[in-house]
Amino acid sequence: MEARTLVTDRISSQTDTAAAFAAPSLQCDVVMKGGITSGIVYPPLVLELARRYRFRAIGGTSAGAIAAAVTAAAEYGREADGFTKLKAVNEWLAGGTHLLDLFQPTRATRPLLQVMLALERGGRVLPPAAGLRGLAARLWNALPAWLRLWFFVIPAAFREAVPVPFWTATVLGTIIGGAIDVVLARGLVDASHPQLRTTVAILLPVMFIGSYLGSMGASVWRLWSILSKDVPAQDFGICTGLTAGSGRSTDALTDWLHARIQALAGLAPEAPPLTVGMLRAKRAADGSDIGITLNMVTTSLSLGRSIVLPIEHGAFLFREDDMRRIFPAPIVTHLVSAARASAAAGSAPAGYLPLPEPDAIPVLMLARMSLSFPVLLSAVALYAPGRAPGEAPQRVWFSDGGITSNFPIHFFDSWLPSRPTFGVNLTTPAAEGSSPRAGSVFLPAAAEPSEPPVTAIATLPQFLGAIWDTTQNFHDNTLAALPGYRERIVQIPLAGDEGGLNLAMGPDAIRRIIEKGDAAADLLLGFDLEHHQWVRFLSFMAQFEQRVTRMGDVIHSAHYEALIASGVDEHFPYYRDAAWRAEALERLALLRAYVAQVEAREHGQTGTASNAFFSLDAPQPEGVLRVTPRG
């Protein structure tokens, strides 16, 4: 079966009234990939799905965590116009420079962000135009990239970001260069030659080189000073996420997100924040359980691994002053209150509080811990309790979840699903000619293999970028290619000027991304759950049959039965009492009987215990069943 293509009867033409979202007939889960500004692809997609589906489990990483948080809030406030409010958020993000305005550096770190933006804008290839503007664009595009970068883009970025050091060094460089030039001219020019002409000939290049090196050197020194001193002082971030300290009157990212979550959930700004427990306890008007599960991923750089949010109770401590640097006051007030009310509060060292139980964690905290874009946004500091009495807690830094798991499609996975878990994968466009769908939004059919697009690699930066992308995404990409996964993951390719670190995207790029979100929603609305369940059943049973029957030799032996019945003493890890052991023996007998029945049936049909009934012509590639940590 061919992959479905974009349908033409746009559901988005329907009116976005509360009635349009009031009573969806189906339920689904959704997992959204990270990508910084790429997250603007999600609101239009979520709005389309929300008319037909109620979101029961929502997950995401990095920018996908922002989308997951606002989706969960809108689902919680569905009866309070949550999704109509989300449409207004989508329209606001699509307009003007609102997206860029959310990233507000402090006064100390502003030059770094200005350089990033200037480099991003200046390095672009200019679009075709008419007249003199078009001629200038053609000349600019014809210049070698290195020439544009070193003699135009970087100096312009430095002039904008650190003007005082730049111009001071330029003037001094010119004076010094001229002085050197005069000395050279007087020493090298023979008296019989016109000294003035030679001096001028030498003067111009020496002065230019001196002023260029001086201004560049002073600017680099200033920026390095900010990067090495001010950024670490702000918890390793150019932006804290808060408006305070930025000198701006509009909300920064974390303040804005807090206000949006409260509004979408139907909660007053001054009300206690929306929490994981409030989502879990969600009930319909008739009292039926429609609880919402929310999971995100953060990366613990101090521990060197990914961690699924919300974090288990008792794993970490926090300090109030750390939280106030990166979270709005209502969030910190709630955290402190919940921590002091917990049973573990009395055992925490002075100056520290236990992280509240998962149900008491604000949704905003999960999102902020997952979207701590390295260096751009401040990291989050928690503390691991001391291992021995009296030992001081150790600070543990949490950064962007996308560092270790940018697309946690394994979230909410079940062996035999009763509802779809949609995935939204943001990719780079495939190399030209490598795929008939290069550049298109697509959703593979159930029996259609799906591999990541072939990335074009022609330069050293592209090669190094591919190394980073592979390190970051290889596990997610491998999982996404399996049958039972691939047919529920819509692929959205984003061009180089779309999403990612393009904070200053123009309206055309934003519009294209939003249109791709609409197209992805159309494809997911055509999803065939029965086809997916059939493929998942075949894939799972092939592995289940093999793994269970391979235990035959162990199951049929008396070793584990004797181990359970022997009454292991209390020094054994995870000790179990006599009542538990008696129940375990009965369950082991049931498992042994099941394995014996499968083996007998296989012998009866093939004359040998091949255990290959479900494995014959199973969907490819084969997966594996194994025990793995949560995350």
XYZ file of C-alpha atoms in Angstrom:
631
model
C 0.000 0.000 0.000
C 1.334 3.459 -0.862
C 1.750 6.090 1.800
C -1.197 8.405 2.199
C -0.839 11.856 0.717
C -2.241 15.175 1.825
C -6.035 15.261 1.723
C -7.715 18.266 0.217
C -10.841 18.613 2.329
C -9.114 20.705 4.995
C -10.603 20.183 8.427
C -9.091 23.502 9.422
C -11.816 25.181 7.386
C -14.192 24.307 10.214
C -14.961 26.972 12.739
C -12.817 26.808 15.874
C -15.594 27.169 18.392
C -15.766 25.327 21.697
C -18.314 22.988 20.137
C -15.766 21.835 17.551
C -13.599 20.425 20.354
C -16.317 19.473 22.848
C -16.805 15.745 22.334
C -14.086 13.921 20.386
C -15.061 10.352 19.583
C -11.596 8.810 19.817
C -8.563 8.824 22.108
C -4.865 8.976 21.279
C -1.400 9.561 22.682
C 1.145 11.859 21.045
C 4.933 12.269 21.273
C 6.637 15.362 19.852
C 10.265 15.826 18.865
C 12.523 18.679 19.956
C 13.973 21.358 17.711
C 13.984 24.795 19.456
C 11.982 27.085 17.117
C 10.715 24.058 15.157
C 8.091 23.739 17.884
C 5.788 26.146 16.064
C 4.869 23.208 13.814
C 2.926 21.595 16.679
C -0.014 23.896 17.566
C -1.730 23.609 14.135
C -1.220 19.838 14.188
C -2.616 19.517 17.723
C -5.639 21.668 16.876
C -6.543 19.415 13.949
C -6.195 16.217 16.002
C -8.114 17.686 18.972
C -11.361 17.750 17.002
C -11.356 13.990 16.644
C -9.131 12.778 19.484
C -8.916 13.300 23.211
C -5.258 13.297 24.271
C -4.732 10.717 27.022
C -0.927 10.630 27.134
C 1.359 13.385 25.927
C 5.132 13.405 25.683
C 7.896 15.494 24.235
C 11.453 16.718 24.487
C 12.992 20.189 24.242
C 10.738 22.311 22.015
C 8.439 19.297 21.893
C 8.156 19.666 25.671
C 6.688 23.156 25.227
C 4.156 21.711 22.794
C 3.431 18.834 25.188
C 2.859 21.245 28.090
C 0.425 23.500 26.208
C -1.356 20.472 24.705
C -1.816 18.942 28.162
C -3.079 22.274 29.503
C -5.522 22.691 26.621
C -6.773 19.113 27.101
C -7.231 19.740 30.810
C -9.190 22.899 29.974
C -11.018 21.452 26.959
C -14.395 22.284 28.503
C -13.132 25.824 29.236
C -12.248 26.598 25.585
C -8.701 25.288 25.997
C -8.233 24.513 22.327
C -9.823 27.697 21.037
C -7.324 29.536 23.237
C -4.552 27.387 21.768
C -5.547 28.565 18.309
C -5.019 32.149 19.480
C -1.563 31.157 20.769
C -0.765 29.623 17.386
C -1.790 32.801 15.568
C 0.258 34.941 17.986
C 3.400 32.861 17.446
C 3.004 33.160 13.678
C 2.998 36.955 13.746
C 5.833 39.482 13.763
C 8.890 38.778 15.925
C 6.957 37.221 18.808
C 8.958 33.994 18.710
C 12.266 35.839 18.868
C 10.959 38.153 21.590
C 10.547 35.188 23.953
C 14.312 34.667 24.097
C 15.470 37.544 26.277
C 19.076 37.660 27.447
C 20.140 39.604 30.486
C 22.023 42.857 29.972
C 25.301 41.077 30.681
C 24.853 38.340 28.072
C 22.948 40.284 25.401
C 25.999 40.663 23.094
C 26.265 36.887 22.715
C 22.690 36.512 21.513
C 23.086 39.512 19.222
C 26.116 37.900 17.608
C 24.214 34.620 17.164
C 21.318 36.405 15.496
C 23.545 38.592 13.321
C 25.530 35.583 12.136
C 22.336 33.667 11.430
C 20.823 36.532 9.428
C 24.020 37.545 7.649
C 24.948 34.062 6.545
C 21.755 33.529 4.576
C 21.707 33.292 0.809
C 19.607 36.204 -0.435
C 16.444 35.433 -2.428
C 16.098 36.671 -6.025
C 14.796 40.209 -6.475
C 14.342 42.827 -9.183
C 16.435 45.886 -10.002
C 19.479 46.995 -8.005
C 18.399 44.876 -5.060
C 18.440 41.808 -7.246
C 21.876 42.689 -8.625
C 23.220 43.121 -5.087
C 21.706 39.750 -4.112
C 23.370 38.012 -7.060
C 26.746 39.574 -6.252
C 26.393 38.608 -2.570
C 25.443 35.030 -3.384
C 28.336 34.764 -5.854
C 30.930 35.520 -3.160
C 32.618 32.474 -1.583
C 31.030 31.601 1.752
C 34.296 32.106 3.662
C 34.714 35.597 2.193
C 31.181 36.591 3.148
C 31.702 35.190 6.642
C 35.069 36.698 7.590
C 34.911 40.091 5.886
C 31.221 40.968 6.034
C 29.091 38.812 8.331
C 31.411 38.543 11.362
C 32.483 42.219 11.391
C 28.853 43.308 11.029
C 27.841 40.982 13.878
C 30.588 42.325 16.129
C 29.688 45.944 15.331
C 26.117 45.235 16.392
C 26.913 43.184 19.483
C 29.956 44.939 20.980
C 30.100 48.350 19.260
C 32.313 50.152 21.781
C 35.180 47.607 21.775
C 34.790 47.169 18.018
C 35.054 50.825 17.080
C 37.664 51.612 19.742
C 39.864 48.819 18.440
C 39.234 49.917 14.852
C 40.438 53.451 15.526
C 43.439 52.280 17.516
C 44.246 49.702 14.858
C 44.134 52.358 12.178
C 46.482 54.659 14.123
C 48.887 51.859 14.944
C 48.749 50.556 11.392
C 49.478 54.016 10.025
C 52.412 54.475 12.395
C 53.876 51.128 11.375
C 53.347 52.077 7.762
C 55.269 55.351 8.133
C 58.161 53.551 9.835
C 58.256 50.950 7.088
C 58.051 53.570 4.390
C 60.876 55.680 5.829
C 63.110 52.677 6.278
C 62.435 50.884 3.006
C 61.983 53.655 0.455
C 65.058 54.982 -1.308
C 65.498 58.778 -1.132
C 65.451 59.016 -4.901
C 61.900 57.679 -5.081
C 58.727 59.647 -4.432
C 58.281 58.735 -0.754
C 54.692 59.949 -0.532
C 53.457 57.666 -3.282
C 55.098 54.637 -1.720
C 53.809 55.568 1.724
C 50.252 55.755 0.444
C 50.680 52.457 -1.384
C 51.756 50.739 1.822
C 49.498 52.736 4.132
C 46.126 51.494 2.958
C 46.634 47.719 3.336
C 48.584 48.047 6.595
C 45.950 50.311 8.149
C 43.174 47.987 6.969
C 44.850 44.905 8.377
C 45.631 46.634 11.644
C 42.112 47.970 12.137
C 40.536 44.634 11.154
C 42.701 42.578 13.489
C 42.285 45.064 16.304
C 38.511 45.267 16.092
C 38.096 41.515 15.660
C 40.472 40.735 18.494
C 38.813 43.153 20.921
C 35.373 41.801 20.042
C 36.426 38.180 20.444
C 38.021 38.975 23.803
C 34.844 40.700 25.021
C 32.574 37.878 23.857
C 34.862 35.246 25.379
C 34.777 37.130 28.663
C 30.964 37.025 28.627
C 30.908 33.356 27.635
C 33.427 32.240 30.253
C 32.236 34.404 33.178
C 28.703 35.749 32.777
C 27.127 32.641 31.189
C 28.314 30.245 33.958
C 27.162 32.805 36.533
C 23.667 32.531 34.998
C 23.556 28.755 35.352
C 25.252 28.261 31.983
C 22.669 30.182 29.987
C 22.500 33.349 27.899
C 18.814 33.640 28.812
C 17.365 32.646 32.184
C 13.888 32.374 30.681
C 12.570 35.098 33.006
C 11.723 38.656 32.053
C 13.446 40.084 35.137
C 16.931 41.327 34.349
C 16.380 41.559 30.596
C 15.249 45.169 30.528
C 12.251 44.197 28.365
C 8.586 44.913 28.965
C 7.202 41.793 27.231
C 7.225 38.334 28.818
C 10.247 36.100 28.333
C 9.833 32.418 27.494
C 9.232 30.906 30.957
C 6.949 33.709 32.147
C 5.018 33.539 28.884
C 4.699 29.757 29.057
C 3.458 29.888 32.658
C 0.740 32.380 31.700
C -0.276 30.294 28.662
C -0.468 27.029 30.627
C -2.698 28.633 33.258
C -4.970 30.238 30.667
C -5.291 27.113 28.492
C -6.128 25.023 31.564
C -8.850 27.474 32.579
C -6.987 28.518 35.725
C -6.605 32.065 36.998
C -3.085 33.563 36.778
C -2.898 33.830 40.561
C -4.285 30.303 41.129
C -1.982 27.423 42.101
C -0.152 26.159 39.013
C -1.347 23.254 36.899
C 0.347 20.093 38.198
C 0.956 16.541 37.027
C -1.532 15.305 39.629
C -4.268 17.640 38.378
C -3.810 16.231 34.877
C -3.914 12.667 36.169
C -7.115 13.318 38.122
C -9.000 14.801 35.174
C -12.595 13.588 34.964
C -15.302 14.072 32.350
C -18.593 15.748 33.119
C -20.166 12.323 33.684
C -17.440 11.391 36.156
C -15.609 8.990 33.865
C -11.820 8.800 34.056
C -10.126 10.787 31.304
C -6.879 11.334 33.180
C -3.962 12.795 31.268
C -0.443 11.352 31.490
C 2.415 13.778 30.826
C 6.033 12.658 30.372
C 9.093 14.518 29.162
C 12.831 13.880 29.003
C 15.641 15.889 30.564
C 19.375 15.225 30.445
C 21.412 15.056 33.630
C 24.850 16.210 32.539
C 26.225 15.504 36.008
C 25.011 11.886 35.917
C 25.604 11.392 32.192
C 22.158 10.040 31.322
C 18.618 10.922 30.343
C 15.882 11.041 32.978
C 12.152 10.764 32.402
C 10.039 13.490 33.968
C 8.372 13.730 36.420
C 11.266 12.587 38.579
C 10.589 9.945 41.203
C 9.949 11.286 44.698
C 12.973 11.419 46.976
C 15.572 11.291 44.209
C 16.672 14.927 44.471
C 16.656 18.040 46.637
C 16.431 21.683 45.577
C 17.346 25.120 46.859
C 14.813 27.919 46.800
C 17.282 30.557 45.571
C 18.221 28.353 42.568
C 14.577 27.999 41.597
C 13.912 31.746 41.832
C 16.570 32.430 39.193
C 14.743 30.421 36.530
C 11.074 30.000 37.544
C 8.252 32.520 38.045
C 7.375 33.325 41.670
C 4.076 31.314 41.726
C 5.930 28.159 40.673
C 8.594 28.567 43.351
C 5.989 29.350 46.022
C 4.123 26.152 45.127
C 7.306 24.038 45.108
C 8.416 25.324 48.506
C 4.963 24.821 50.017
C 4.623 21.282 48.632
C 8.142 20.368 49.736
C 7.630 21.603 53.294
C 4.368 19.653 53.527
C 6.017 16.383 52.452
C 7.070 13.715 54.920
C 10.701 14.010 53.779
C 10.994 17.699 54.653
C 12.304 17.044 58.163
C 15.204 14.888 56.953
C 16.507 17.366 54.361
C 19.755 19.198 55.228
C 19.531 22.868 56.216
C 19.044 25.089 53.190
C 17.618 22.283 51.043
C 14.114 20.993 50.390
C 13.011 17.620 48.966
C 11.619 17.683 45.465
C 7.848 17.119 45.906
C 6.180 13.895 44.854
C 5.438 13.677 41.097
C 1.758 14.642 41.378
C 2.729 17.936 43.048
C 5.225 18.959 40.327
C 4.015 21.868 38.142
C 3.679 21.178 34.428
C 5.852 24.221 33.764
C 8.731 22.718 35.735
C 8.707 19.592 33.573
C 8.731 21.680 30.403
C 11.483 24.015 31.607
C 13.746 21.121 32.650
C 13.300 19.498 29.238
C 13.805 22.634 27.116
C 16.991 23.986 28.678
C 18.615 24.515 25.283
C 22.378 24.284 26.036
C 23.947 27.734 26.590
C 20.887 29.500 25.136
C 18.728 28.814 28.235
C 19.987 28.379 31.798
C 20.341 24.836 33.069
C 18.379 23.634 36.112
C 20.223 22.743 39.312
C 18.970 20.039 41.682
C 20.930 18.200 44.375
C 21.604 14.525 45.010
C 21.350 13.663 48.723
C 24.627 12.763 50.423
C 25.380 9.051 50.474
C 26.494 9.061 54.100
C 25.135 10.863 57.178
C 26.470 14.403 57.309
C 27.697 14.349 53.702
C 26.732 17.515 51.795
C 24.335 17.166 48.845
C 25.967 17.289 45.415
C 24.719 19.651 42.734
C 23.321 17.918 39.660
C 22.844 19.926 36.456
C 19.916 19.241 34.126
C 19.948 20.446 30.544
C 18.022 19.895 27.329
C 16.334 16.516 26.978
C 17.196 16.472 23.292
C 20.854 15.887 24.139
C 20.089 12.239 24.929
C 16.576 11.554 23.582
C 15.220 14.098 21.159
C 12.284 11.931 20.055
C 11.129 9.563 22.848
C 8.749 7.579 20.663
C 8.971 4.709 23.191
C 6.788 6.734 25.577
C 3.392 5.123 26.287
C 4.335 2.028 24.315
C 2.303 -1.116 24.892
C 2.677 -4.595 23.481
C -0.861 -4.649 22.066
C -2.124 -1.038 21.810
C -5.776 -0.114 22.251
C -5.290 3.403 20.857
C -2.688 5.044 18.607
C 0.402 6.759 19.938
C 1.204 9.291 17.238
C 4.761 10.476 16.763
C 5.828 13.705 15.079
C 9.363 13.500 13.725
C 11.157 16.629 12.504
C 13.804 15.747 9.920
C 16.170 17.394 7.491
C 15.158 17.216 3.825
C 16.515 14.139 2.066
C 19.355 14.570 -0.418
C 18.007 15.267 -3.883
C 17.245 12.045 -5.733
C 17.536 9.871 -2.617
C 13.795 9.681 -2.069
C 10.747 10.261 -4.257
C 9.214 12.183 -1.335
C 12.217 14.414 -0.634
C 10.946 17.580 1.028
C 7.407 16.258 1.499
C 5.473 15.633 4.696
C 4.607 11.939 4.698
C 3.306 9.061 6.798
C 4.404 5.541 5.795
C 1.733 2.921 5.301
C 1.651 -0.033 7.694
C 3.586 -2.407 5.409
C 5.930 0.227 3.970
C 9.525 0.360 5.225
C 10.613 3.743 6.520
C 14.221 4.835 6.902
C 15.615 8.240 7.877
C 16.287 10.481 4.871
C 19.760 10.347 3.349
C 21.511 13.523 4.481
C 23.732 15.315 1.974
C 27.315 15.632 3.292
C 29.747 17.638 1.161
C 31.606 19.919 3.584
C 33.421 19.530 6.901
C 30.696 21.424 8.858
C 28.084 19.086 7.343
C 30.217 16.088 8.285
C 30.611 17.274 11.878
C 26.914 18.155 12.039
C 26.040 14.644 10.871
C 28.187 13.208 13.672
C 26.241 15.246 16.249
C 22.857 14.342 14.732
C 23.732 10.655 14.648
C 24.969 10.663 18.245
C 21.814 12.432 19.356
C 19.205 10.556 17.316
C 20.509 7.104 16.385
C 18.437 5.274 19.025
C 15.229 7.138 18.183
C 15.800 6.681 14.432
C 16.404 2.942 14.866
C 13.236 2.515 16.898
C 11.197 4.622 14.474
C 12.052 2.261 11.610
C 10.389 -0.763 13.277
C 6.994 -2.036 12.142
C 4.391 -0.988 14.669
C 6.213 2.326 15.094
C 6.917 3.711 11.641
C 3.311 3.788 10.411
C 2.292 6.097 13.280
C 5.189 8.572 12.966
C 4.558 11.440 10.576
C 7.752 12.779 9.014
C 8.083 16.572 8.683
C 11.200 17.748 6.806
C 12.377 21.255 7.709
C 14.750 23.201 5.462
C 17.865 24.958 6.714
C 16.068 28.270 7.269
C 13.119 26.628 9.039
C 13.065 25.944 12.775
C 16.123 24.905 14.732
C 18.279 27.808 15.876
C 16.669 30.215 13.405
C 15.325 32.472 16.148
C 14.803 35.370 13.737
C 12.776 33.475 11.144
C 10.813 35.644 8.754
C 7.044 35.360 8.240
C 7.468 33.232 5.109
C 9.484 30.556 6.946
C 7.021 30.557 9.853
C 4.101 30.200 7.452
C 5.763 27.239 5.709
C 6.335 25.461 9.028
C 2.725 25.982 10.100
C 1.499 24.655 6.755
C 3.612 21.540 7.284
C 1.976 21.091 10.674
C -1.430 21.249 9.000
C -0.318 18.712 6.380
C 0.986 16.345 9.070
C -2.338 16.517 10.920
C -4.217 15.607 7.752
C -2.115 12.489 7.355
C -2.560 11.409 10.967
C -6.311 11.899 10.708
C -6.263 9.199 8.037
C -4.477 6.760 10.354
C -5.834 3.186 10.268
C -5.774 1.825 13.825
C -6.785 -1.703 12.829
C -3.908 -1.968 10.343
C -1.545 -0.719 13.037
C -2.879 -3.209 15.619
C -2.534 -6.064 13.130
C 1.103 -5.206 12.387
C 1.843 -4.719 16.075
C 0.236 -8.067 16.946
C 2.345 -9.927 14.371
C 5.572 -8.170 15.404
C 5.010 -8.679 19.113
C 3.856 -12.296 18.954
C 6.893 -13.300 16.888
C 9.181 -12.019 19.621
C 7.010 -13.146 22.539
C 6.793 -16.695 21.237
C 10.546 -16.938 20.747
C 11.491 -15.434 24.086
C 9.013 -17.425 26.183
C 9.756 -20.786 24.626
C 13.503 -20.201 24.770
C 13.065 -20.262 28.527
C 11.925 -23.887 28.265
C 15.131 -25.501 29.505
C 15.206 -23.222 32.544
C 11.472 -23.365 33.233
C 11.377 -27.167 33.103
C 14.357 -27.545 35.428
C 13.856 -27.595 39.178
C 16.424 -24.891 39.873
C 14.184 -21.853 40.226
C 11.458 -23.860 41.917
C 13.997 -24.989 44.517
C 15.374 -21.469 44.861
C 11.920 -20.049 45.581
C 10.945 -22.871 47.938
C 14.226 -22.921 49.833
C 13.245 -19.979 51.992
C 16.078 -17.594 51.141
C 17.164 -15.642 54.170
C 16.724 -11.950 54.734
C 20.251 -11.207 53.507
C 19.147 -11.859 49.928
C 18.478 -8.680 47.908
C 14.759 -7.921 47.535
C 13.808 -10.504 50.135
C 10.279 -11.993 49.891
C 8.323 -13.670 52.679
C 6.782 -17.179 52.756
C 3.345 -16.097 51.507
C 4.861 -14.426 48.482
C 7.027 -17.495 47.727
C 3.995 -19.781 47.834
C 2.170 -17.613 45.286
C 5.317 -17.438 43.130
C 5.505 -21.242 42.968
C 1.924 -21.436 41.706
C 2.583 -18.821 39.046
C 5.779 -20.583 37.981
C 3.755 -23.776 37.533
C 1.301 -21.908 35.287
C 4.138 -20.533 33.167
C 5.711 -24.007 32.907
C 2.363 -25.446 31.786
C 1.951 -22.724 29.145
C 5.432 -23.311 27.716
C 4.802 -27.067 27.637
C 1.537 -26.559 25.734
C 3.207 -24.324 23.128
C 6.032 -26.839 22.676
C 3.579 -29.720 22.356
C 1.559 -27.841 19.737
C 4.714 -27.009 17.779
C 5.838 -30.666 17.891
C 2.427 -31.781 16.716
C 2.517 -29.509 13.657
C 6.144 -29.648 12.560
C 7.690 -32.569 14.423
C 10.191 -30.245 16.042
C 10.050 -27.473 18.585
C 11.014 -24.692 16.151
C 8.911 -22.036 17.874
C 8.537 -20.358 14.509
C 4.799 -20.075 13.948
C 4.490 -16.309 14.440
C 8.049 -15.706 13.220
C 7.289 -16.930 9.699
C 6.958 -13.862 7.433
C 6.904 -11.564 10.448
C 7.085 -7.817 9.715
C 10.639 -6.627 9.136
C 12.988 -5.536 10.547
C 12.643 -7.738 13.616
C 12.610 -6.126 17.021
C 13.682 -7.522 20.381
C 11.982 -7.827 23.753
C 14.246 -6.891 26.619
C 14.301 -5.319 30.053
C 15.485 -1.719 29.867
C 15.478 1.203 32.284
C 12.581 3.629 32.257
C 13.540 6.492 29.975
